[in-house]
XYZ file of C-alpha atoms in Angstrom:
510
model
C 9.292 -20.062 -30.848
C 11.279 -20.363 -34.121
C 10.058 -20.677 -37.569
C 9.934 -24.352 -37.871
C 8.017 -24.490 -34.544
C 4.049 -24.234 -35.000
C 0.899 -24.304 -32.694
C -0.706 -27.781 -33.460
C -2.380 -26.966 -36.979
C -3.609 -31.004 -37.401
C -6.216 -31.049 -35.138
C -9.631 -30.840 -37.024
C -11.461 -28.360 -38.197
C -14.471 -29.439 -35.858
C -14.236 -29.412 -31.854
C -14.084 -32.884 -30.016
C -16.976 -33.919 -27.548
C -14.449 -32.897 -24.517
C -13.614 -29.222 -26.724
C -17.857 -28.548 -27.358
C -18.229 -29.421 -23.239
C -15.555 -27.227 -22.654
C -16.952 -24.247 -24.250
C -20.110 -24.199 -23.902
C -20.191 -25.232 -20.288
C -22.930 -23.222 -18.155
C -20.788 -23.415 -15.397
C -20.215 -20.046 -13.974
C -17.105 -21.566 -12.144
C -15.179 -23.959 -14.765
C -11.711 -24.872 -14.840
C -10.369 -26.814 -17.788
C -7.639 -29.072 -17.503
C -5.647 -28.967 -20.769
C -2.667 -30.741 -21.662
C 0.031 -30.829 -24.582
C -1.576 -30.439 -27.998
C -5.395 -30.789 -26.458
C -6.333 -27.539 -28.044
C -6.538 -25.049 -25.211
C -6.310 -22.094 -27.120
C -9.278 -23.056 -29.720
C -10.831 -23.800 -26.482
C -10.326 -20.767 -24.427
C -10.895 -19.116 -28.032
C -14.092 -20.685 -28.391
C -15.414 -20.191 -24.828
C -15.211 -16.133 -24.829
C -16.829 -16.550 -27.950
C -19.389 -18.193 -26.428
C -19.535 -15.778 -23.140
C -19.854 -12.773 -25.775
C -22.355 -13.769 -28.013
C -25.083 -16.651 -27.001
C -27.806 -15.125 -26.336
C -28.289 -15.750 -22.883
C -25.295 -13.560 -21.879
C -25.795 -11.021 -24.539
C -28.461 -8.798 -22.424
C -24.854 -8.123 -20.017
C -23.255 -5.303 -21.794
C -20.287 -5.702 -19.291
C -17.163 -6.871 -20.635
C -15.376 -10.267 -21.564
C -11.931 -10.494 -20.487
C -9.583 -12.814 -20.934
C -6.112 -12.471 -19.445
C -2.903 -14.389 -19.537
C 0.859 -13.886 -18.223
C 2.893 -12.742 -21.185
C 2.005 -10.711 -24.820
C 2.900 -13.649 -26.839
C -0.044 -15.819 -25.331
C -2.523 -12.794 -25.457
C -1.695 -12.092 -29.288
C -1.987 -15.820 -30.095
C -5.099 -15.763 -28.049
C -6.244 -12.579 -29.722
C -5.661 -13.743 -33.437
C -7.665 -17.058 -32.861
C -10.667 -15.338 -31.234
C -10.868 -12.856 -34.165
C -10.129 -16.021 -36.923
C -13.325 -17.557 -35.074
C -15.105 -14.814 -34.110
C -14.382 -11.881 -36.026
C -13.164 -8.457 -35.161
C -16.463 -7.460 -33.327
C -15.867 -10.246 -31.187
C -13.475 -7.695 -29.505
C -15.202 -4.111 -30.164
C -14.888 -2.264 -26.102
C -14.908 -3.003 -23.781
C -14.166 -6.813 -24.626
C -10.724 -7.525 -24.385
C -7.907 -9.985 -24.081
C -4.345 -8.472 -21.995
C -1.939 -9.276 -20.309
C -3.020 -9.593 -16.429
C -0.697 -7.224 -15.487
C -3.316 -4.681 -17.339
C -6.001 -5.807 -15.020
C -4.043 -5.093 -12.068
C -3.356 -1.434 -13.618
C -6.878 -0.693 -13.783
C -7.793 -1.829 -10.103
C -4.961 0.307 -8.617
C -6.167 3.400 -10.847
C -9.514 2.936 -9.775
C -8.214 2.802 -6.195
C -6.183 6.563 -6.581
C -8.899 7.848 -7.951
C -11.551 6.983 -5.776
C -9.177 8.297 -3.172
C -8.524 4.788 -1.063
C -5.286 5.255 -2.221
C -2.795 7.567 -2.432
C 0.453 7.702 -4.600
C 3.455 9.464 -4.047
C 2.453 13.478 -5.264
C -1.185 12.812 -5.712
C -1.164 11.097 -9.179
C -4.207 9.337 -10.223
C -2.924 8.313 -13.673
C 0.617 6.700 -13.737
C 2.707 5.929 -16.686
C 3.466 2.374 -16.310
C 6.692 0.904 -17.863
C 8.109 -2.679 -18.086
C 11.173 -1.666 -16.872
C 13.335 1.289 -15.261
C 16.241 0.545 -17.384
C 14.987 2.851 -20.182
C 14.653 5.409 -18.239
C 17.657 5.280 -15.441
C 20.848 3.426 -15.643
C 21.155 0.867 -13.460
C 24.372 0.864 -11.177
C 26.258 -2.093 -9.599
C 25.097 -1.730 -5.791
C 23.382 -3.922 -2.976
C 20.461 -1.449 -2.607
C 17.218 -1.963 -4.208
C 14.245 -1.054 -3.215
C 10.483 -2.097 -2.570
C 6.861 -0.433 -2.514
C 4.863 -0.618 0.218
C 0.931 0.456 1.765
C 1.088 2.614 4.803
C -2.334 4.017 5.683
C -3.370 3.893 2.276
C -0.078 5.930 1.122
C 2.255 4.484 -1.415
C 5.715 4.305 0.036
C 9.389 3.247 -1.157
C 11.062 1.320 1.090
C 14.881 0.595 0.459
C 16.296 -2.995 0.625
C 19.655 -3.509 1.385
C 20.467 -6.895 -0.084
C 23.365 -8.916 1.049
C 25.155 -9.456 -2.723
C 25.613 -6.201 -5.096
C 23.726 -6.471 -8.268
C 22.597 -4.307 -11.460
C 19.874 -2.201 -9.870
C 18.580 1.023 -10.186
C 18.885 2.883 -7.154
C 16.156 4.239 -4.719
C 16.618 7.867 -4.966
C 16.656 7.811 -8.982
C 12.966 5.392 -8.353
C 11.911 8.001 -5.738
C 11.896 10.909 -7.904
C 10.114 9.134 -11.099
C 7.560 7.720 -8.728
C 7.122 11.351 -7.977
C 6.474 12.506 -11.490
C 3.913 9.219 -11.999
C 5.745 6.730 -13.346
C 6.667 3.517 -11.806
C 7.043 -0.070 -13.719
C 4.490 -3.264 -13.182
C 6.151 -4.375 -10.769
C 5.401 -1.499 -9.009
C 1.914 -1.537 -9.392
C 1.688 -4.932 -8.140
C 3.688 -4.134 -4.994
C 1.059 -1.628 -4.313
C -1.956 -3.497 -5.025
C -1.176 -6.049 -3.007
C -0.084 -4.092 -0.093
C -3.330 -2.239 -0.791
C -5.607 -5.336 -1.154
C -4.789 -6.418 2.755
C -7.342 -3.761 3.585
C -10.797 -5.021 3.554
C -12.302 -1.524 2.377
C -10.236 -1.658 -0.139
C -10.661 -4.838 -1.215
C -14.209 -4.203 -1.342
C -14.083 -1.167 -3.408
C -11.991 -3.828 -6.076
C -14.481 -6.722 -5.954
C -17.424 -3.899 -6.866
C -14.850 -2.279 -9.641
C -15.061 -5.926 -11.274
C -18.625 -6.599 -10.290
C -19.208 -3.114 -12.358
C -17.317 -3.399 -15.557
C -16.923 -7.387 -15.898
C -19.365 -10.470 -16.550
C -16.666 -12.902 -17.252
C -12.961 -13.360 -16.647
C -10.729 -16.002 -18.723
C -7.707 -16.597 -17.148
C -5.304 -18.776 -19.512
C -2.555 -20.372 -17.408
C -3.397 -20.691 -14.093
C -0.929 -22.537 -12.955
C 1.636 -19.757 -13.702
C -0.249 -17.741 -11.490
C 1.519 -16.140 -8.399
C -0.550 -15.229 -5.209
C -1.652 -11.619 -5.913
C -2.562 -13.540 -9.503
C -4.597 -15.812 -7.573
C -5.976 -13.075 -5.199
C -7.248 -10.783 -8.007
C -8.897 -13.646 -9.193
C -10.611 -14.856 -6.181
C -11.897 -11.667 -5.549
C -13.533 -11.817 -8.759
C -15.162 -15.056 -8.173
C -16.397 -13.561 -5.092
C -17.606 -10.661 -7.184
C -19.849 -12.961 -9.349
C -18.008 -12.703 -12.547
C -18.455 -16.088 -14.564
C -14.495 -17.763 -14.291
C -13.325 -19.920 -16.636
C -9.754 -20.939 -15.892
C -7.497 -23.009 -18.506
C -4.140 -24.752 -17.633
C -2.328 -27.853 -16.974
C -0.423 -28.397 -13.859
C 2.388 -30.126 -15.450
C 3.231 -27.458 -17.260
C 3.942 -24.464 -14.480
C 7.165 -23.467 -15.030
C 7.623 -19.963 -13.602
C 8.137 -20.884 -10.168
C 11.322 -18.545 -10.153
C 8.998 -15.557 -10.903
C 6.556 -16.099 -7.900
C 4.303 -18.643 -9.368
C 2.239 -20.947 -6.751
C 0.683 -23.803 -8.891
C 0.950 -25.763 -5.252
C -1.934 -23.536 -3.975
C -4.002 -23.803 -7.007
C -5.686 -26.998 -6.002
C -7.171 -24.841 -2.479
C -8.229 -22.298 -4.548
C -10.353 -24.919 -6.840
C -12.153 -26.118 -4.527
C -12.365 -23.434 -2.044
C -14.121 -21.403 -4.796
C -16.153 -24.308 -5.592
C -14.734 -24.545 -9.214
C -15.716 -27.375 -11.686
C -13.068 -29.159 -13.645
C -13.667 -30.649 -17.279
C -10.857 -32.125 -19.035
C -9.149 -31.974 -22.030
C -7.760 -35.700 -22.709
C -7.413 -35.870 -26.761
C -4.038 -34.906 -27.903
C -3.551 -33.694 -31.482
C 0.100 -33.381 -31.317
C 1.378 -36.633 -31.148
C 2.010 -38.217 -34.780
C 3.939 -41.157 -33.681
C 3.094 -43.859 -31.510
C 6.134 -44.190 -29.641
C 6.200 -40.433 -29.186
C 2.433 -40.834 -28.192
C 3.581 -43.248 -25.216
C 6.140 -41.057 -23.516
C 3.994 -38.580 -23.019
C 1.901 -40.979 -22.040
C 4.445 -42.422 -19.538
C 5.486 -39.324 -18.385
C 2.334 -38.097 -16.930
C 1.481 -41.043 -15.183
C 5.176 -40.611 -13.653
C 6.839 -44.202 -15.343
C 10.170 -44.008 -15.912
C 11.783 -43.723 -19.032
C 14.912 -43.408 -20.978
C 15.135 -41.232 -24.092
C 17.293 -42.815 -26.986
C 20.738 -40.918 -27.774
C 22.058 -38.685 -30.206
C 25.545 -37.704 -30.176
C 26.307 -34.009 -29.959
C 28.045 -33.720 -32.825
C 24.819 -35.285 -35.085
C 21.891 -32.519 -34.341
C 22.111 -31.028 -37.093
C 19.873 -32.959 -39.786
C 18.455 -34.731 -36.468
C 16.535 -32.699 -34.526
C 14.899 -29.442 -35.563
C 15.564 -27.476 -31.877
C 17.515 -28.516 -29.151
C 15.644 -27.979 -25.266
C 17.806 -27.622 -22.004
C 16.032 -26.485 -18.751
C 18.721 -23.638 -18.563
C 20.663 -21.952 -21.243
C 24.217 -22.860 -20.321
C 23.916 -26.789 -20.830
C 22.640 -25.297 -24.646
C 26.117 -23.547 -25.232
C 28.380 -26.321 -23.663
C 26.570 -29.595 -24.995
C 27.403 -28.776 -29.378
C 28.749 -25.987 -31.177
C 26.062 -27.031 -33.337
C 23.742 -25.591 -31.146
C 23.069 -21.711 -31.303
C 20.814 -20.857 -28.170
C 19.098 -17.762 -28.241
C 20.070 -16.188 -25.358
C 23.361 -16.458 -23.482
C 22.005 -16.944 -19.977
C 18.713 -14.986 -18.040
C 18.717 -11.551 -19.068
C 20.402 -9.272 -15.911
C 20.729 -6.090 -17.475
C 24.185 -5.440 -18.144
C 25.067 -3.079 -20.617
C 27.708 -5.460 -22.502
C 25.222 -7.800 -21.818
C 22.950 -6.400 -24.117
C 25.207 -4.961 -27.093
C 26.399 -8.944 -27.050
C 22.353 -9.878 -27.299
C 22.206 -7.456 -30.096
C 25.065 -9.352 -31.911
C 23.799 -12.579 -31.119
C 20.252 -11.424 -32.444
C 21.895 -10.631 -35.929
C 23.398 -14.153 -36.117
C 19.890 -15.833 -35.094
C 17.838 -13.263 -37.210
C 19.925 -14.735 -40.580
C 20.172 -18.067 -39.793
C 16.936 -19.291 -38.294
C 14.999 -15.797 -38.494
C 13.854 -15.226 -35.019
C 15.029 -12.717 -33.098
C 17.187 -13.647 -30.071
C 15.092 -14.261 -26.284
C 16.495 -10.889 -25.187
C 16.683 -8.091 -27.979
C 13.680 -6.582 -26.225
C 15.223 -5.907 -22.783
C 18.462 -5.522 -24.829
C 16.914 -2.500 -26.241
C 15.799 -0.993 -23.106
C 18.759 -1.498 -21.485
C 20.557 0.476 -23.991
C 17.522 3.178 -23.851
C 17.248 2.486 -27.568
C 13.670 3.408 -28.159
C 13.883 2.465 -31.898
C 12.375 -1.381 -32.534
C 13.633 -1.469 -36.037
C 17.245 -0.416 -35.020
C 18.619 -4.463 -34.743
C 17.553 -4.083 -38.556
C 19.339 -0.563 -39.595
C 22.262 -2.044 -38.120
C 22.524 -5.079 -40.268
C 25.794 -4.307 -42.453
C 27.563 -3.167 -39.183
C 26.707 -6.450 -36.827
C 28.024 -8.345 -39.930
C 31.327 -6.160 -39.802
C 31.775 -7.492 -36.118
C 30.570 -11.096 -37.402
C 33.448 -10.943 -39.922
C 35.779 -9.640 -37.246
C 34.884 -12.939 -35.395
C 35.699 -14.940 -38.232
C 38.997 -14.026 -38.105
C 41.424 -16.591 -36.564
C 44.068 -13.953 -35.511
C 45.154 -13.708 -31.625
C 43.041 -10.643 -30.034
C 39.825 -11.059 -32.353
C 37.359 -11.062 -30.039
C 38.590 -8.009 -28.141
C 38.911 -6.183 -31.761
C 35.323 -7.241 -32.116
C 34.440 -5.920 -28.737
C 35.492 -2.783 -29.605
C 34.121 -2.322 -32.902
C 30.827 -3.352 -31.041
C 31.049 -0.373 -28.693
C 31.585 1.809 -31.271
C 28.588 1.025 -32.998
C 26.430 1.084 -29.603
C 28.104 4.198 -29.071
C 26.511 5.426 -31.935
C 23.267 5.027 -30.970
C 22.778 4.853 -27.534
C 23.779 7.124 -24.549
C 25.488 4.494 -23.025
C 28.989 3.456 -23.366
C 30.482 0.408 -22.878
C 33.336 -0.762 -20.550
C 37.034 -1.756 -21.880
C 37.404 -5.062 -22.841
C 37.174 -7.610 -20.342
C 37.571 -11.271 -20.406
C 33.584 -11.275 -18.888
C 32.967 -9.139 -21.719
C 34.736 -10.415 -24.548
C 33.384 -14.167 -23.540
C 30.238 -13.667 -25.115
C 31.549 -13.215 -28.247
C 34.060 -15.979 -27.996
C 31.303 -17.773 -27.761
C 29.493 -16.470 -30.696
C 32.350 -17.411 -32.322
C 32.417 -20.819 -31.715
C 29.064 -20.635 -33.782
C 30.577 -18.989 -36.587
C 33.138 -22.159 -37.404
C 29.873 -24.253 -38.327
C 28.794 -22.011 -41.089
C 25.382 -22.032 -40.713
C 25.017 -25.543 -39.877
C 23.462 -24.589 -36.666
C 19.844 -25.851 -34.478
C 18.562 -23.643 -32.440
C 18.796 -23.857 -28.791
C 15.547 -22.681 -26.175
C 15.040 -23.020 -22.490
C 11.553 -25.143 -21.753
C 10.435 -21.793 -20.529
C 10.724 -20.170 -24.387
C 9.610 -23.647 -26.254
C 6.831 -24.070 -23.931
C 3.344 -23.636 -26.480
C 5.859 -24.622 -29.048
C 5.812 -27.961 -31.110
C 8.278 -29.751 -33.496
C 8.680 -33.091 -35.739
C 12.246 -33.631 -33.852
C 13.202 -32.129 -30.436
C 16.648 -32.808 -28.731
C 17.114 -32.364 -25.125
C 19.876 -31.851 -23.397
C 19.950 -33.555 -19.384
C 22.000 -32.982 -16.666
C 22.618 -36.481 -14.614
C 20.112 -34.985 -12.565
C 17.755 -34.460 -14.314
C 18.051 -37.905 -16.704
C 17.807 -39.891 -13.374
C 14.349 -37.867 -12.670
C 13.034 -38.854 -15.976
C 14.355 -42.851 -15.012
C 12.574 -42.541 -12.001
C 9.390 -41.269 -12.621
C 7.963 -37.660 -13.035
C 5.741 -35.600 -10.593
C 3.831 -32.582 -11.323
C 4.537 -31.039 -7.858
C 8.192 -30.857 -8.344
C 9.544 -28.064 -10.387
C 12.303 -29.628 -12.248
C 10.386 -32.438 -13.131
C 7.858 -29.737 -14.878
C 10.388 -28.726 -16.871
C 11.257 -32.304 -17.875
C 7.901 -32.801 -18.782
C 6.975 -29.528 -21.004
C 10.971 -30.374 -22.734
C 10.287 -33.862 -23.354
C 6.191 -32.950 -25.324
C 7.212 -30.732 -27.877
C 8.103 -33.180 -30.132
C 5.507 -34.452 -32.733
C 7.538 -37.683 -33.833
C 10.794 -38.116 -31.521
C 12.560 -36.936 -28.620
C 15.935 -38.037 -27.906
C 18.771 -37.006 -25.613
C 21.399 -35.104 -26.679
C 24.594 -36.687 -25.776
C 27.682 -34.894 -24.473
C 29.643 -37.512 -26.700
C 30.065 -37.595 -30.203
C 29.270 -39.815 -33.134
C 32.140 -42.461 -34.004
């Protein structure tokens, strides 16, 4: 989210009728059904409030857990429970994580009550994000996958059919050996492990034990271990509260099922209250798309050339980064395309992060995995490097023939100088990143930044551009669905905006 972008700060100070039902609902099995600006957070914030300290639940010294799918939402989650709350609000073992955490301590209780058993005998496993700190990847077609074999943990290769940056199998095999595999890992195992009914019993009592009541904040991102874990907690007798909107699933490409989240509702008997009362909407007009949108009418943004965002719009949404670089030079995205891992890859994020850092200040999508990739272990390092980046920046500037491979290498050098890794020649794939950096540069910091829906989403602004493939603006003409994925996007790109959405048009002003 960038600086301009904020997290709904007009709706009032006291909670609506629907936001008081919501959190202090009795039901043990709730599921509320909150769209754009409707205050889910407050909500959600409110609710394990209300699960920790009324004094009907307070006699159950077992935790309050609330989970979601990414650090961002638990720290924004986190900071409104202790604004409401207070810090004791989360004293041990009450605590809000990633979900990811919760499926760490299921498959550690499983190794160490012996129903499980890793590669070695470890019971405790050092669990990364990703392997690319610790082993380079290498440009190959063989990954590799973890499996449950008679209650042993075992690495299976895959042979894919395309090559692709991966680590290989042998390098995984030996760190899985000294206890340390990555989340991924850990859910490969689970739910390999979790087909076993034993075992699956020993996890439902491990939740019964330590847990009263489980907050689960998007639920429609959920994928189907996600969904498992959770149903076994229901079936555990932990009070559920689940919080999401299905119109705004979007990480179908990482596994999510939002098309089996209906089943699961009423399968587990869940009750739905809704969130209807939008806060974010300061315009009428604005107020009526989204409006029209959800009840899939068809409607046609109004146009503003490519050439005019700046002074416009405050961000400009695609549903993919590359539309972002190709629609204005005005446009700075902050990210040059999904992050895959390549070493040029991320010196050129690290570059592009200096250039977003001074003009917008927010760091670029990527300068995390960036980091790891070059098995830079120092966070502030993107800072210390300031007065070099800019020498490269300058270097870009420059109008001579050969200035972006000059740049290239003066950006290896510095890499070189504090990473392990070294980067290839100069290649045209290489050097194209900064070309396109460069294009940038000739606006002189007349720039809007550029997001995927997938980074705005929980974001809101006064303006929002979007950018639409014919696609996509013939989708939006014809009506929107929540069960398509595309059209999800459509929807969470086209809600941001507090006053006006337009289109961004690939022709410019006259």
């Amino acid at each position: 989210m960038t600086p301009s972008a904020s997290t709904g700060d007009a709706r009032p100070k006291n909670l609506t009728d629907e936001q008081t039902a919501a959190s202090g609902s009795l039901e043990r099995r709730l599921f509320i059904d909150a769209g754009p600006g409707t205050g889910k957070t407050t909500v959600a914030a409110q609710r394990f409030g209300v699960l920790r300290f009324a004094p009907e639940f307070r006699a159950d010294h077992r935790a309050v857990i609330a989970v979601s799918f990414t650090r961002a939402a638990t720290w924004n989650l986190k900071q409104r429970v202790r604004r409401i709350w207070g810090p004791a609000a989360l004293t041990w073992p009450h605590r809000i994580v990633t979900l990811d955490t919760i499926m760490c301590d299921l498959l550690h209780d499983l190794l160490r009550a012996g129903l499980l058993r890793w590669p070695n005998g470890h019971t405790a496993l050092t669990v990364i994000d990703s392997w690319n700190a610790l082993v380079p990847p290498t440009w190959t077609k063989e990954t590799y996958k973890l499996n449950v074999d008679a209650q042993e943990v075992k690495l299976t290769k895959v042979v894919l059919r395309e090559r692709g940056s991966h680590v290989p199998p042998p390098a995984i095999r030996k760190r899985l050996a000294e206890g340390i595999c990555t989340h991924q890992d850990v859910r490969d195992a689970l739910a390999g492990a979790l087909k076993d009914e034993t075992i699956a019993a020993r996890a439902r009592d491990h939740l019964n034990e330590s847990v009263k009541a489980l907050i689960v904040d998007e639920v429609f991102d959920a994928n189907e271990l996600d969904i498992a874990v959770i149903e076994l907690a229901a079936q555990a007798g932990l009070s559920i509260t689940l919080v999401g909107d299905p119109w705004q699933a979007l990480y179908v490409f990482r596994g999510a099922r939002p098309d089996i989240i209906p089943a699961f509702l009423t399968r587990a008997g869940i009750t739905t209250l809704a969130l209807t009362e939008s806060f974010r909407w300061r315009d009428p007009m604005q107020r009526e798309l989204a409006g029209d949108l959800r009840e899939g009418r068809g409607v046609t943004l109004d146009l503003t050339a490519s050439d005019a965002v700046v002074g416009n719009v405050d961000v400009v949404l695609a549903t993919e980064w590359k539309p972002l670089w190709q629609a204005s030079h005005s446009i700075l995205p902050l990210a040059f395309h999904s992050f895959k891992g390549g070493l040029e890859e991320a010196a050129a994020t690290l570059l592009l992060n200096h250039i977003t850092r001074s003009t917008f200040g927010e760091n670029a999508t990527y300068l995390v995995d960036s980091l790891m990739t070059l098995s830079i272990s120092d966070p502030d390092v993107a800072i210390r490097l300031e007065n070099e980046l800019h020498n490269v920046v300058e270097m870009l500037l420059d109008t001579e023939n050969e200035t972006t491979k000059t740049a290239y290498a003066r950006l290896a050098g510095i890499i070189a100088s504090f990473s392990p890794h070294v980067l290839r020649p100069a290649h045209r794939n290489h050097t194209a990143r900064l070309a396109l950096i460069a294009t940038r540069l000739e606006q002189h910091g007349k720039l809007i930044p550029g997001l995927t829906t997938h980074q705005a989403k929980g974001g809101e602004w006064d303006t929002v551009g979007v950018v639409l493939s014919a696609f996509e603006q013939a989708r939006l003409q014809g009506g929107l669905t929540h069960t398509e994925d595309t059209d999800r996007k459509l929807y969470v790109a086209c809600t941001r905006a507090r006053l006006h959405t337009a289109q961004v048009s690939t022709e410019t002003a006259e």
